Coordinates of C-alpha atoms in Angstrom, one line a residue:
Chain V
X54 CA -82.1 -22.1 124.3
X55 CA -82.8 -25.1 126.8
X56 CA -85.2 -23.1 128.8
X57 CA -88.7 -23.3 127.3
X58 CA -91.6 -25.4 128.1
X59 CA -93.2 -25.5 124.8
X60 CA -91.0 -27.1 121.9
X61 CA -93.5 -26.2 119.7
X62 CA -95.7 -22.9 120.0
X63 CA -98.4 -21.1 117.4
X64 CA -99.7 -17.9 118.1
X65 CA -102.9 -16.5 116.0
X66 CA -100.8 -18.0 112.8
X67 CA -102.6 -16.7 109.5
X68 CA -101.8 -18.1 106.0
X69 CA -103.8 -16.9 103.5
X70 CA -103.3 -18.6 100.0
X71 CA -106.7 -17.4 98.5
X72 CA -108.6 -20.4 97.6
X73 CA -107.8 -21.8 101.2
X74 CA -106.7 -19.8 104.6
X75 CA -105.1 -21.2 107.6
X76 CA -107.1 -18.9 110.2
X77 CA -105.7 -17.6 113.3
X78 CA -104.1 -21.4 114.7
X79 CA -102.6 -21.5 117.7
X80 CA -101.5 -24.1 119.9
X81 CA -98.5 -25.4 122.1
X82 CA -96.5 -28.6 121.9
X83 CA -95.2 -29.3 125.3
X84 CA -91.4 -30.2 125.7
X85 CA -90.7 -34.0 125.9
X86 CA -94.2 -35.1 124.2
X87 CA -95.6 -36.5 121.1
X88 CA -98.2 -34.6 119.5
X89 CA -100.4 -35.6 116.9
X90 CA -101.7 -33.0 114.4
X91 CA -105.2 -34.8 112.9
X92 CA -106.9 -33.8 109.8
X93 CA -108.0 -34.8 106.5
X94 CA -105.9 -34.6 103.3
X95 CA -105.9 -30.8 102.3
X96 CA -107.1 -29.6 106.1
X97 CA -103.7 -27.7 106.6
X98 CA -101.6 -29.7 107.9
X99 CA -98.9 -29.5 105.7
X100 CA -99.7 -25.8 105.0
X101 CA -98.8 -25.7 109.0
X102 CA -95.8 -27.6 109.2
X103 CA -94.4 -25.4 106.7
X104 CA -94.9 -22.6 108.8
X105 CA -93.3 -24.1 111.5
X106 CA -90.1 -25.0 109.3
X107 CA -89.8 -21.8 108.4
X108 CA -90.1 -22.9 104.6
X109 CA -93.4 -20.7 103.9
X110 CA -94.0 -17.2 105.7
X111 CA -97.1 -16.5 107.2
X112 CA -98.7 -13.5 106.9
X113 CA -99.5 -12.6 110.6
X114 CA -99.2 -14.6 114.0
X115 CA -96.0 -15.6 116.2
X116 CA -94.5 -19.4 115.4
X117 CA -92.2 -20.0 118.4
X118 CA -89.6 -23.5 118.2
X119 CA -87.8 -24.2 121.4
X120 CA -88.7 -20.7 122.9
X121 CA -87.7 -18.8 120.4
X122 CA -89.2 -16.8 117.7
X123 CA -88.3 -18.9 113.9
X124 CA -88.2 -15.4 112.1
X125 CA -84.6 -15.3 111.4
X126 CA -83.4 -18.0 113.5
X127 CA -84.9 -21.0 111.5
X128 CA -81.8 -22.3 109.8
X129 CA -80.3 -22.3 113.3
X130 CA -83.0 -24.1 114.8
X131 CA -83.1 -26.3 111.9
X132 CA -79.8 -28.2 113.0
X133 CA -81.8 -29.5 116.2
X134 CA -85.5 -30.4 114.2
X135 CA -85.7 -33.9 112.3
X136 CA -88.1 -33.7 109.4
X137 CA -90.0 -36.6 107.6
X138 CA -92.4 -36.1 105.2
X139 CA -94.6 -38.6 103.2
X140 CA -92.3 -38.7 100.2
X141 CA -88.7 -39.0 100.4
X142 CA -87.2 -36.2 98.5
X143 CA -83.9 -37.4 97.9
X144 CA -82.9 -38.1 94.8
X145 CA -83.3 -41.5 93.6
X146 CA -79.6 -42.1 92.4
X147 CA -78.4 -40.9 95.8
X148 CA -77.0 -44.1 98.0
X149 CA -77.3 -44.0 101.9
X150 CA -73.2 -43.5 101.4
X151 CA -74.0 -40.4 99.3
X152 CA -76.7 -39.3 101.9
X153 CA -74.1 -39.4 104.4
X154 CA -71.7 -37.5 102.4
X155 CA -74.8 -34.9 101.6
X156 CA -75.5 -34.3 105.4
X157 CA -72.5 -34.6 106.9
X158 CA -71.6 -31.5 105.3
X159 CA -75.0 -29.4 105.9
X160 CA -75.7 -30.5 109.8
X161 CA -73.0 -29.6 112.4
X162 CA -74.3 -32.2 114.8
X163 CA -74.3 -35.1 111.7
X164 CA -73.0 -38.6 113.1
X165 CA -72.1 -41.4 110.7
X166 CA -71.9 -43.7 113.0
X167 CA -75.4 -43.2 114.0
X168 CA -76.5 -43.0 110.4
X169 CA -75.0 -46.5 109.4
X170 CA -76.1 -47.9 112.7
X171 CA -79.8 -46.8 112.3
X172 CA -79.6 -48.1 108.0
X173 CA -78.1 -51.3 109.5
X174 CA -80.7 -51.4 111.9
X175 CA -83.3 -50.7 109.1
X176 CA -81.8 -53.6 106.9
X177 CA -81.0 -50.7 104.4
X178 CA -78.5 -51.3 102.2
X179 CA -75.8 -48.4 102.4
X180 CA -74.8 -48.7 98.5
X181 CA -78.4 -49.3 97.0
X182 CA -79.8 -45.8 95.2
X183 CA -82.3 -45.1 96.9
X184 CA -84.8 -44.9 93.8
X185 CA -84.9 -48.9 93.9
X186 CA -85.9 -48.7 97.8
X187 CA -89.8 -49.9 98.6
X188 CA -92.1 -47.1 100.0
X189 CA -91.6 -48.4 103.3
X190 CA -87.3 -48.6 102.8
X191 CA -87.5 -44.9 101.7
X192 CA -90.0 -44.3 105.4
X193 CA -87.2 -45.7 107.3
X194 CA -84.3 -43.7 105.5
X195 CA -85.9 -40.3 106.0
X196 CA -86.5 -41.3 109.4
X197 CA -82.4 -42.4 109.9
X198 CA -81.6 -39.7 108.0
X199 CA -83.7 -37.5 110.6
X200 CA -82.4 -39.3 113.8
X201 CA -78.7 -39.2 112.6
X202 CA -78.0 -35.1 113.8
X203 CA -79.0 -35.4 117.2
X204 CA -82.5 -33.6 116.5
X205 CA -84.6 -32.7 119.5
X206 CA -87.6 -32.3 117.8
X207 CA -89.1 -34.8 114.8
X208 CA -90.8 -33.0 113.0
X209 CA -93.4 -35.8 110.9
X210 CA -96.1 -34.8 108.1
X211 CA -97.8 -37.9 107.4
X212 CA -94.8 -40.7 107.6
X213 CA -97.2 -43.5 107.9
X214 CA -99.4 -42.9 104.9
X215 CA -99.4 -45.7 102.4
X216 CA -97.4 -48.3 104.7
X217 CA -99.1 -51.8 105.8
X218 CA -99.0 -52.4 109.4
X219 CA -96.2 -54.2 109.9
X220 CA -93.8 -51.4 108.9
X221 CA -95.8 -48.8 110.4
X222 CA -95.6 -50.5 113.7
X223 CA -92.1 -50.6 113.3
X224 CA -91.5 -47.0 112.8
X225 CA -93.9 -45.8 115.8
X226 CA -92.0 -48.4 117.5
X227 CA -88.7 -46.2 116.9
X228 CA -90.6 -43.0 117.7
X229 CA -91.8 -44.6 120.8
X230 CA -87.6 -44.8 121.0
X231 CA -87.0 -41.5 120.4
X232 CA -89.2 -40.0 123.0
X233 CA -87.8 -41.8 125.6
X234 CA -84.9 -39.1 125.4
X235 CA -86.5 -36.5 128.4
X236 CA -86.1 -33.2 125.7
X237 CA -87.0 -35.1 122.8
X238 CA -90.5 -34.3 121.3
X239 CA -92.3 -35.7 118.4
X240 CA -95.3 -33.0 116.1
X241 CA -96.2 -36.3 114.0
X242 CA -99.3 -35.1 111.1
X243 CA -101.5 -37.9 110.1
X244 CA -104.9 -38.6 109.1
X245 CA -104.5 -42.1 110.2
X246 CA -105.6 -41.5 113.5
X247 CA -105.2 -45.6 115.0
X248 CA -101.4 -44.5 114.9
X249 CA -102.0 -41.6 116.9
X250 CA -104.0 -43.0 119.5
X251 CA -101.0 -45.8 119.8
X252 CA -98.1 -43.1 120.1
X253 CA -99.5 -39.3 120.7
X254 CA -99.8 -37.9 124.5
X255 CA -101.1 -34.6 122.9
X256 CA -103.6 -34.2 120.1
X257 CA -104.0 -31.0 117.8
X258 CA -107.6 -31.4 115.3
X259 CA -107.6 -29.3 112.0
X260 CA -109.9 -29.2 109.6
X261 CA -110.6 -26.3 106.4
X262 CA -107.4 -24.1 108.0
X263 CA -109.1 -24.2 111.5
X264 CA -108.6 -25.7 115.1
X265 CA -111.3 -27.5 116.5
X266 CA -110.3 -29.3 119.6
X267 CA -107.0 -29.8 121.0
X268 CA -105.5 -31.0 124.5
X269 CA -104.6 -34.3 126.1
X270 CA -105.1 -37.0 124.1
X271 CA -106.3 -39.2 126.9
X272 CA -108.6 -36.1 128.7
X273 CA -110.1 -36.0 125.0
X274 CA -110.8 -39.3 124.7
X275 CA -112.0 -39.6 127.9
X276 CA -114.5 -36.8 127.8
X277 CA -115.9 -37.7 124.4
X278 CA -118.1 -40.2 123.9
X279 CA -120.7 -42.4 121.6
X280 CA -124.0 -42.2 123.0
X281 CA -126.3 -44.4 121.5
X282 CA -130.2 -43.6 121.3
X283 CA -133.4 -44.0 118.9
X284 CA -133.7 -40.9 116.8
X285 CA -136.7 -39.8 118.8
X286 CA -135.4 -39.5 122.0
X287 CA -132.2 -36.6 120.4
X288 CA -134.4 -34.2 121.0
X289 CA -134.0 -35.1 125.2
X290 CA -130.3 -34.4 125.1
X291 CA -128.9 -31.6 126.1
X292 CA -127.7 -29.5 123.1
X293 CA -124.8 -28.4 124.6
X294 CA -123.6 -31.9 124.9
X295 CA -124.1 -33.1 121.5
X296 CA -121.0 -32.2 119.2
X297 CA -122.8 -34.4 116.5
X298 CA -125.3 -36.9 115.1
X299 CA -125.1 -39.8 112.6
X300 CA -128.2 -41.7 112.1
X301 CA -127.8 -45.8 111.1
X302 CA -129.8 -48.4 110.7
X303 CA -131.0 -49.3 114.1
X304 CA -130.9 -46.4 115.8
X305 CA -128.4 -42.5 116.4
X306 CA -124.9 -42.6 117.2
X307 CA -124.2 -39.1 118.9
X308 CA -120.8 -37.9 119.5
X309 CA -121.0 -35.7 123.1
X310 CA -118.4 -34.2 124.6
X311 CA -118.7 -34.6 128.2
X312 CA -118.9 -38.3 129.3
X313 CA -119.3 -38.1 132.7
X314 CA -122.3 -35.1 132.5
X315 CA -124.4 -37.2 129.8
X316 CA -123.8 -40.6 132.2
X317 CA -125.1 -38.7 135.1
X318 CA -128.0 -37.3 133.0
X319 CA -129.3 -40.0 130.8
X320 CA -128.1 -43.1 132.9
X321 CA -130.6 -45.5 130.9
X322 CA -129.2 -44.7 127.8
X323 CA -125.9 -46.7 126.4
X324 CA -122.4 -44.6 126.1
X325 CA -119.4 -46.1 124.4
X326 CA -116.0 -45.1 124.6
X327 CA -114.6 -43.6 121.5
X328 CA -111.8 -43.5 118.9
X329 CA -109.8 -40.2 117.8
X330 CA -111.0 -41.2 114.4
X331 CA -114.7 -41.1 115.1
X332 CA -114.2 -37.5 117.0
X333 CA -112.5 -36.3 113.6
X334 CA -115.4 -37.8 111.7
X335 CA -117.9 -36.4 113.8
X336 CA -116.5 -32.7 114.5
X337 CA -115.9 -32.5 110.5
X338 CA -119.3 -33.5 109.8
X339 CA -121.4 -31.1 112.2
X340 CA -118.7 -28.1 111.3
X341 CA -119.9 -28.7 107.4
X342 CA -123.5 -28.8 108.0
Chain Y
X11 CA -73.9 -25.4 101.9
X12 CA -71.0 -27.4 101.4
X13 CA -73.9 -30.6 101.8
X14 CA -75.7 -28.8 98.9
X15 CA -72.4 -28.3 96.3
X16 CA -71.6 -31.9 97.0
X17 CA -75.4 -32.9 96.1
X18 CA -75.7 -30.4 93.1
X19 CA -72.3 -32.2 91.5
X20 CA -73.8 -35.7 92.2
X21 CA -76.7 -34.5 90.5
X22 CA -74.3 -33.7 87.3
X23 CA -73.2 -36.9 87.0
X24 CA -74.4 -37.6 83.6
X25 CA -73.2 -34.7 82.3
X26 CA -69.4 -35.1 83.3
X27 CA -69.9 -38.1 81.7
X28 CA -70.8 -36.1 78.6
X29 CA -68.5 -33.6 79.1
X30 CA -65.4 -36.1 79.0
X31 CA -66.9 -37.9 75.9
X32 CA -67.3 -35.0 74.2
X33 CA -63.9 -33.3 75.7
X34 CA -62.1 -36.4 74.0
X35 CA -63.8 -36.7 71.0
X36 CA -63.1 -32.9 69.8
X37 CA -59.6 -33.0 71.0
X38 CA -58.7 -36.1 69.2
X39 CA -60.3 -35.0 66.0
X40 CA -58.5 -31.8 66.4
X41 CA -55.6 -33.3 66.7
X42 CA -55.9 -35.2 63.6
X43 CA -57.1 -32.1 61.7
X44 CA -53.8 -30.1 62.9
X45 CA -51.5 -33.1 62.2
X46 CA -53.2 -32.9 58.6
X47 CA -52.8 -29.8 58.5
X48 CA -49.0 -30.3 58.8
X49 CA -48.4 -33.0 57.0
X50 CA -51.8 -34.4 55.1
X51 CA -54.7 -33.7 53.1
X52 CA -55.6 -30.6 54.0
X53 CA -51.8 -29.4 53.8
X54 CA -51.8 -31.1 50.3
X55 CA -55.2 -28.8 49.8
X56 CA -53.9 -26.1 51.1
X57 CA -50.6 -25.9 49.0
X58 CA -52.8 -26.8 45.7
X59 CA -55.2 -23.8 47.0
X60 CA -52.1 -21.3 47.3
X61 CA -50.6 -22.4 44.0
X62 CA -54.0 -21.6 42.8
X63 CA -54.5 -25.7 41.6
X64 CA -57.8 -25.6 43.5
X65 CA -61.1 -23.6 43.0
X66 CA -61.6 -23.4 46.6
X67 CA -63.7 -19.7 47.5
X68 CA -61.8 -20.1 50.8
X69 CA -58.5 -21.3 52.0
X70 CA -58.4 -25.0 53.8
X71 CA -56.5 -23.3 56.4
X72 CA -58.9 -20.5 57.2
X73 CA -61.6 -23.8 57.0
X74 CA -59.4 -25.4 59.7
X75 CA -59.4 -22.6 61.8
X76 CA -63.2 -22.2 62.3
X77 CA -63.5 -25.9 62.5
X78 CA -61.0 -25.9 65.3
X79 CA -62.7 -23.2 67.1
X80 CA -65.8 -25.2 66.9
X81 CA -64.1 -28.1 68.7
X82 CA -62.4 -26.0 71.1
X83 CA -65.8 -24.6 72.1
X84 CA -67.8 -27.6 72.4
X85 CA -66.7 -28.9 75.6
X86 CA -67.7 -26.7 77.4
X87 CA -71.0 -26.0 75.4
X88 CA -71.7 -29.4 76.7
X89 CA -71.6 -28.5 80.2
X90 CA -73.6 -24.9 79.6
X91 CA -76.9 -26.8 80.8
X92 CA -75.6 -27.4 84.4
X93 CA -77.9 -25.4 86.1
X94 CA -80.7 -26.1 84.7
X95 CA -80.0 -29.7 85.2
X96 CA -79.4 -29.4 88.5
X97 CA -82.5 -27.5 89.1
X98 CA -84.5 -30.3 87.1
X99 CA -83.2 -32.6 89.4
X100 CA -84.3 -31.2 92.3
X101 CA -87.5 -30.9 90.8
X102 CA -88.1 -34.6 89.5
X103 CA -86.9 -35.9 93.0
X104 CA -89.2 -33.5 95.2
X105 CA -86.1 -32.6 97.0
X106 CA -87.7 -28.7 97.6
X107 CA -89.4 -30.0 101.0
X108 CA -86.1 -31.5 102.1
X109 CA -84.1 -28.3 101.3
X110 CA -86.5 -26.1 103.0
X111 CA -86.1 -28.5 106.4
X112 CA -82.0 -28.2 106.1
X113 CA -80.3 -25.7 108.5
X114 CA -79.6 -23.5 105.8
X115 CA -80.8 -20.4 104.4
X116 CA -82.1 -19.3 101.8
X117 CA -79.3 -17.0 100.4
X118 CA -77.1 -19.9 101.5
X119 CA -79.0 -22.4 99.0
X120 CA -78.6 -20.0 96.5
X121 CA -75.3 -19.3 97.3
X122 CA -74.6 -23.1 96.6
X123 CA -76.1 -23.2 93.4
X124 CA -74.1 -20.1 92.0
X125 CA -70.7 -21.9 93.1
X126 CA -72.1 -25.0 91.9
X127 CA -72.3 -23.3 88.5
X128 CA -68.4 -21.9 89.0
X129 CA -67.2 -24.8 90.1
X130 CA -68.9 -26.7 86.6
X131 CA -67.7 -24.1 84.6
X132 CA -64.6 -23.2 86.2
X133 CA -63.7 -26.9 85.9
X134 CA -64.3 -27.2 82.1
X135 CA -62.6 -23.9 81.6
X136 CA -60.0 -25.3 83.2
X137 CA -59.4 -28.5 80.9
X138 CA -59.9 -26.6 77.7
X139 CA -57.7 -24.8 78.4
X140 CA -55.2 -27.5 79.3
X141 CA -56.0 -28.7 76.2
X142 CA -55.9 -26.4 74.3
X143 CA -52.3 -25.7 75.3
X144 CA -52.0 -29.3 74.4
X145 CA -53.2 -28.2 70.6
X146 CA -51.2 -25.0 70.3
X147 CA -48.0 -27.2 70.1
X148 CA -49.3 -28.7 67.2
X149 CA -50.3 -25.8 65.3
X150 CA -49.7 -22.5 64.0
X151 CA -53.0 -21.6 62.9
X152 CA -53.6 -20.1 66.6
X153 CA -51.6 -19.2 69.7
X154 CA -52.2 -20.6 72.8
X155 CA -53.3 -17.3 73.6
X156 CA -56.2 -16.8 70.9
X157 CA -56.9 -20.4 72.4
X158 CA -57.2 -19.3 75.6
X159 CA -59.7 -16.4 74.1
X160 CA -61.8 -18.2 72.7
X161 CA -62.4 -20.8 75.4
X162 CA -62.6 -17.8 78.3
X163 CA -65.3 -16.2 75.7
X164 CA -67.3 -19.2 75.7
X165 CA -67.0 -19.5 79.6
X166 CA -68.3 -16.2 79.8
X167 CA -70.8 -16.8 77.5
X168 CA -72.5 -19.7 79.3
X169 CA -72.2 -17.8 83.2
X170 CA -74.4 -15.3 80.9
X171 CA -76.9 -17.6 80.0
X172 CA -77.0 -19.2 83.5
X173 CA -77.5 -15.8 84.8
X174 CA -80.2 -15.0 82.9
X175 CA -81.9 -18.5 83.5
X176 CA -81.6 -17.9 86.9
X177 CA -82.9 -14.7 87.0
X178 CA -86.2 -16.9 84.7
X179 CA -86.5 -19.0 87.1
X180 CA -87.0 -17.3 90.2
X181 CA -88.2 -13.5 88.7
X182 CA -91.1 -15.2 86.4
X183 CA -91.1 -18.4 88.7
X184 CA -90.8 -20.3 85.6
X185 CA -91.2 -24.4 86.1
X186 CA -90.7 -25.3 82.7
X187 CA -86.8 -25.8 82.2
X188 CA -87.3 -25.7 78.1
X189 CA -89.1 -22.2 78.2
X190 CA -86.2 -21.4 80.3
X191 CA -83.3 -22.5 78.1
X192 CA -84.9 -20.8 75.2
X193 CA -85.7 -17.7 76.5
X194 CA -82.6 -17.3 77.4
X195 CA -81.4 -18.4 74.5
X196 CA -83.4 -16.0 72.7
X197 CA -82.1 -12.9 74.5
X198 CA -78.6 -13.7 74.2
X199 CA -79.2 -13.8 70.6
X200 CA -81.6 -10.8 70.3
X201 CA -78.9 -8.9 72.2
X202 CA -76.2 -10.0 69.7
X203 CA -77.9 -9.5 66.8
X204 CA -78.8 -6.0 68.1
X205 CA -75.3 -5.8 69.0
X206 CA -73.5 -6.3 65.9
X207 CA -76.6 -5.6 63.0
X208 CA -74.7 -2.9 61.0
X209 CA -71.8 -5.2 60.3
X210 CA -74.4 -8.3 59.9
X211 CA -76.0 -5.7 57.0
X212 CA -72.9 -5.0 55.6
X213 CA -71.4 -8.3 55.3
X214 CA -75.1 -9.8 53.6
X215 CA -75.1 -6.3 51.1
X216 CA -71.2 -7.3 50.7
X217 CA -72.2 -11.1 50.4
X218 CA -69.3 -11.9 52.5
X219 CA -70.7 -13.9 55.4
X220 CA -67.7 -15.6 56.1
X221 CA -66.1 -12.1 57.1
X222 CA -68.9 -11.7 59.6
X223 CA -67.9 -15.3 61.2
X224 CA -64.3 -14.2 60.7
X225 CA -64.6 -11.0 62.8
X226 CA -66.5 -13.0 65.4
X227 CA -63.9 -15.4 65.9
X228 CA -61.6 -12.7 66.2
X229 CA -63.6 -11.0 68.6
X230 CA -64.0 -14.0 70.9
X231 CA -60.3 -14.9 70.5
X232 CA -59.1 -10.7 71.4
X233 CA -61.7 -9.5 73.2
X234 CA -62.8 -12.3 75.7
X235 CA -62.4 -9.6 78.6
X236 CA -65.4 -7.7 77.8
X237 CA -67.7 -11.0 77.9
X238 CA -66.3 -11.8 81.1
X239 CA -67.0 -8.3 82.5
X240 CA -70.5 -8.7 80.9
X241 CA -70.8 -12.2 82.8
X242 CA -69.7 -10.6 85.9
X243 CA -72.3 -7.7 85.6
X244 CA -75.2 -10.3 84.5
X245 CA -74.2 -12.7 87.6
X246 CA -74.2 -10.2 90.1
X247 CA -77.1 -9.2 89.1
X248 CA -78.8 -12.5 88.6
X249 CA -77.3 -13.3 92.2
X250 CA -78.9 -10.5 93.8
X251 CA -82.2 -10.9 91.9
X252 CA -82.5 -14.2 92.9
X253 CA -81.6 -13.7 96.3
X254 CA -84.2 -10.9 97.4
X255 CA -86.7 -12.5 94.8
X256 CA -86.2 -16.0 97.3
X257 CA -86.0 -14.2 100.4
X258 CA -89.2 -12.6 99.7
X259 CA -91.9 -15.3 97.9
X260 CA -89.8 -18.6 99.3
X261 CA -89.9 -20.2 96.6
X262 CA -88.3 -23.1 94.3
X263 CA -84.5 -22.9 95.0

């Protein structure tokens, strides 16, 4: 089982529920990184992660974990995969104690010790129901609850949703943790892209059930770019450049995809660096019209 | 799966607070009623009713002896609801999306539930009849065996209605728990009435309704055995239902 290269691996993956269809994703999370699935709310990305899990079926397409096929071996590879989603899902009466007793009997590779170290280390209090915890409390108990059975893989649909900063840097702070374990490999969903940008090495774009850009994060946010322009002087650039257009007040922001080719063409025209969230915007826009 | 049992009986919390409240509360008024019955009022009625002092329709003792039946059954009426409240807490938690993340499957969740559901039942079946040991030393209105009978039939009685709410549930993917108890509910009834509607006929024409209850008493206290093999048939059933119906859609569990 310790020989793959890709922890995470989606092969023409088809989910049709009617009124919305994941269509044909595919895509690979390499072993040991963190990978960041972006979209809006209702894009798929839960739809997806279900998949993965094993939870929902999908009608056609090959959804590999760890190398191997998750058709009949997803409770299996379950015991290694750490899930957080953006509510807690336990029940609210349950204590950390009664988590404990809960898990300890469900995951082979459970550890107390761990547990109790990680709710010390959360300043959660072990006899506290759970019901009474903050949004951010109940973040941080999924998340010890998640790193308590030696998981390889964390497995994240939108943990940071609804946290202020402070607590969200705190809990990309233990993800950043987490990965520093060589096999250990973070799919983290999010439409909050600024926590991405901090954490991910890989980035996976979804929007309406389809793929529109993934790769390195860096490579992606080195070959985008904002060039910046009056609106008369669009119709100069090369189409095949321009991913999308926004006019403003003093002038067009346009979102091209290769950097380097529209510097060496247009040198008298201004080219910022920019963000994963203004790709998402862009991409989502141009796909719609 | 043992994770899940474990969860499922934390989840019943409130009711094995109910079920001992209402445990001790029929078993001490039965035990009044039977000590009365020996030496109180209702042996005082009962002596004035066979000396023929009293225009009673129906003897205290016979009175006694449905009451008693009552109380014996109520314990573990009170505990009938288990799955469904363990399913309801599930729901109002949103623990669904956790389950499906645990390395378990399927079959294996279900699995859980249906020995979550023996383990409630076997355990109240288990102290009524401990009890009602208790209260066949104190009376000779039943044997501990017609005792026994009649808490077995109602044992039986609510593994048939938590078959059939399972099979609700997961057949007709029913999320309203109330349309779910009365359904059920309504087919256990439907299936009685059907059952028995000749004698229920006779005994209105007759206008002797207490002979119906009579012969239903009887029937739970003699012939317990053929509810249980009902509640084994409708369980098995319900298990396998549930099962391939889960496997298949992947739904609620």
């Amino acid at each position: 089982m310790d020989i793959y290269t890709n922890v995470i691996e989606l092969n023409n993956v088809v989910k049709d529920y009617g009124d919305f269809k994941l269509d044909n994703i595919s895509f690979t999370v390499p072993r040991g990184s963190v990978c960041g699935f972006i979209g809006q709310n209702g894009a798929g990305k839960t739809t997806t992660i279900r998949l993965m899990l094993d939870v929902i079926k999908a009608d056609s397409g090959e959804i590999k974990l760890f190398g191997e096929d998750v058709k009949d071996n997803a409770p299996r590879l379950r015991e290694d995969i750490g899930v957080v989603y953006d509510e807690m899902g336990f029940h609210e009466f349950m204590s950390g104690k009664d988590i404990n007793i809960m898990m300890k009997h469900i995951y082979k590779n459970w550890d107390e010790e761990v547990f109790f170290d990680y709710l010390k280390k959360f300043s959660l209090p072990s006899k506290k129901k759970c019901g009474d915890f903050s949004r951010g409390m109940r973040m941080k108990l999924q998340i010890a609850v998640a790193l308590s059975h030696n998981a390889k893989l964390l497995v994240m649909d939108e943990p940071t949703a609804g946290l202020d900063p402070i607590v969200r840097n705190e809990i990309l702070d233990i993800f950043r943790e987490f990965v520093l374990e060589e096999d250990h490999s973070i799919f983290i969903s999010s439409h909050i892209t600024g926590d991405l940008e901090k954490i991910a090495d890989e980035v996976v774009f979804i929007d309406g059930g389809k793929l529109f850009l993934q790769g390195n994060k860096d490579e992606i946010l080195e070959r985008h770019g904002i060039l910046k322009c009056r609106k008369d002087e669009i119709g100069s650039i090369s189409k095949s450049l321009i991913v999308g257009v926004q006019e403003g007040a003093f002038g067009v922001d346009v979102l091209i995809n290769d950097m380097k080719a529209a510097a060496r063409l247009y040198p008298e025209l201004v080219i910022d660096r920019t963000s994963l969230e203004e790709i998402m915007l862009f991409y989502v826009a141009s796909a719609r019209r | 799966m043992k994770g899940l049992i474990i969860k499922d009986l934390m989840c019943l919390r409130k009711m094995r607070a109910t079920f001992i409240f209402v445990t001790v509360s029929s078993f001490v008024i039965t035990v009044m009623a039977l000590i009365s019955a020996r030496c109180g009022n209702i042996a005082l009625a009962e002596q004035e009713y066979l000396t023929g002092g009293s225009d009673m329709p129906i003897s205290p003792a016979y009175i006694l002896w449905y009451a008693v039946a009552v109380m014996v059954l109520l314990p573990l009426a009170s505990i009938g609801d288990s799955l469904i409240l363990a399913f309801e807490a599930d729901k109002n938690s949103g623990f669904a999306p956790v389950a499906g993340a645990l390395p378990l499957s399927v079959k294996q969740r279900i699995t859980a539930r249906f020995i979550t559901l023996f383990l409630t039942c076997g355990t109240g079946t288990f102290i009524s009849l401990a009890l009602s040991f208790i209260l066949s030393l104190f009376t000779d209105i039943m044997t501990f065996g017609d005792f026994a009978g009649l808490v077995l039939s109602a044992a039986s009685l609510i593994l048939i209605f938590s078959a059939l709410e399972m099979i609700l549930i997961f057949l007709l993917k029913m999320k309203n728990t109330d349309y779910v108890r009365i359904i059920s509910l309504l087919i256990m009834s439907a299936v009685f009435i059907v059952s028995i509607l000749g004698r229920i006929i006779d005994a209105i024409r007759a206008v002797k309704p207490t002979e119906l209850i009579t012969d239903g008493l009887l029937f739970l206290e003699n012939r317990w055995f053929i509810l249980a093999a009902a509640a084994a048939v409708c369980l098995l059933v319900s298990y396998f239902v549930s099962t391939g119906i889960a496997e298949r859609k992947r739904g609620e569990i």
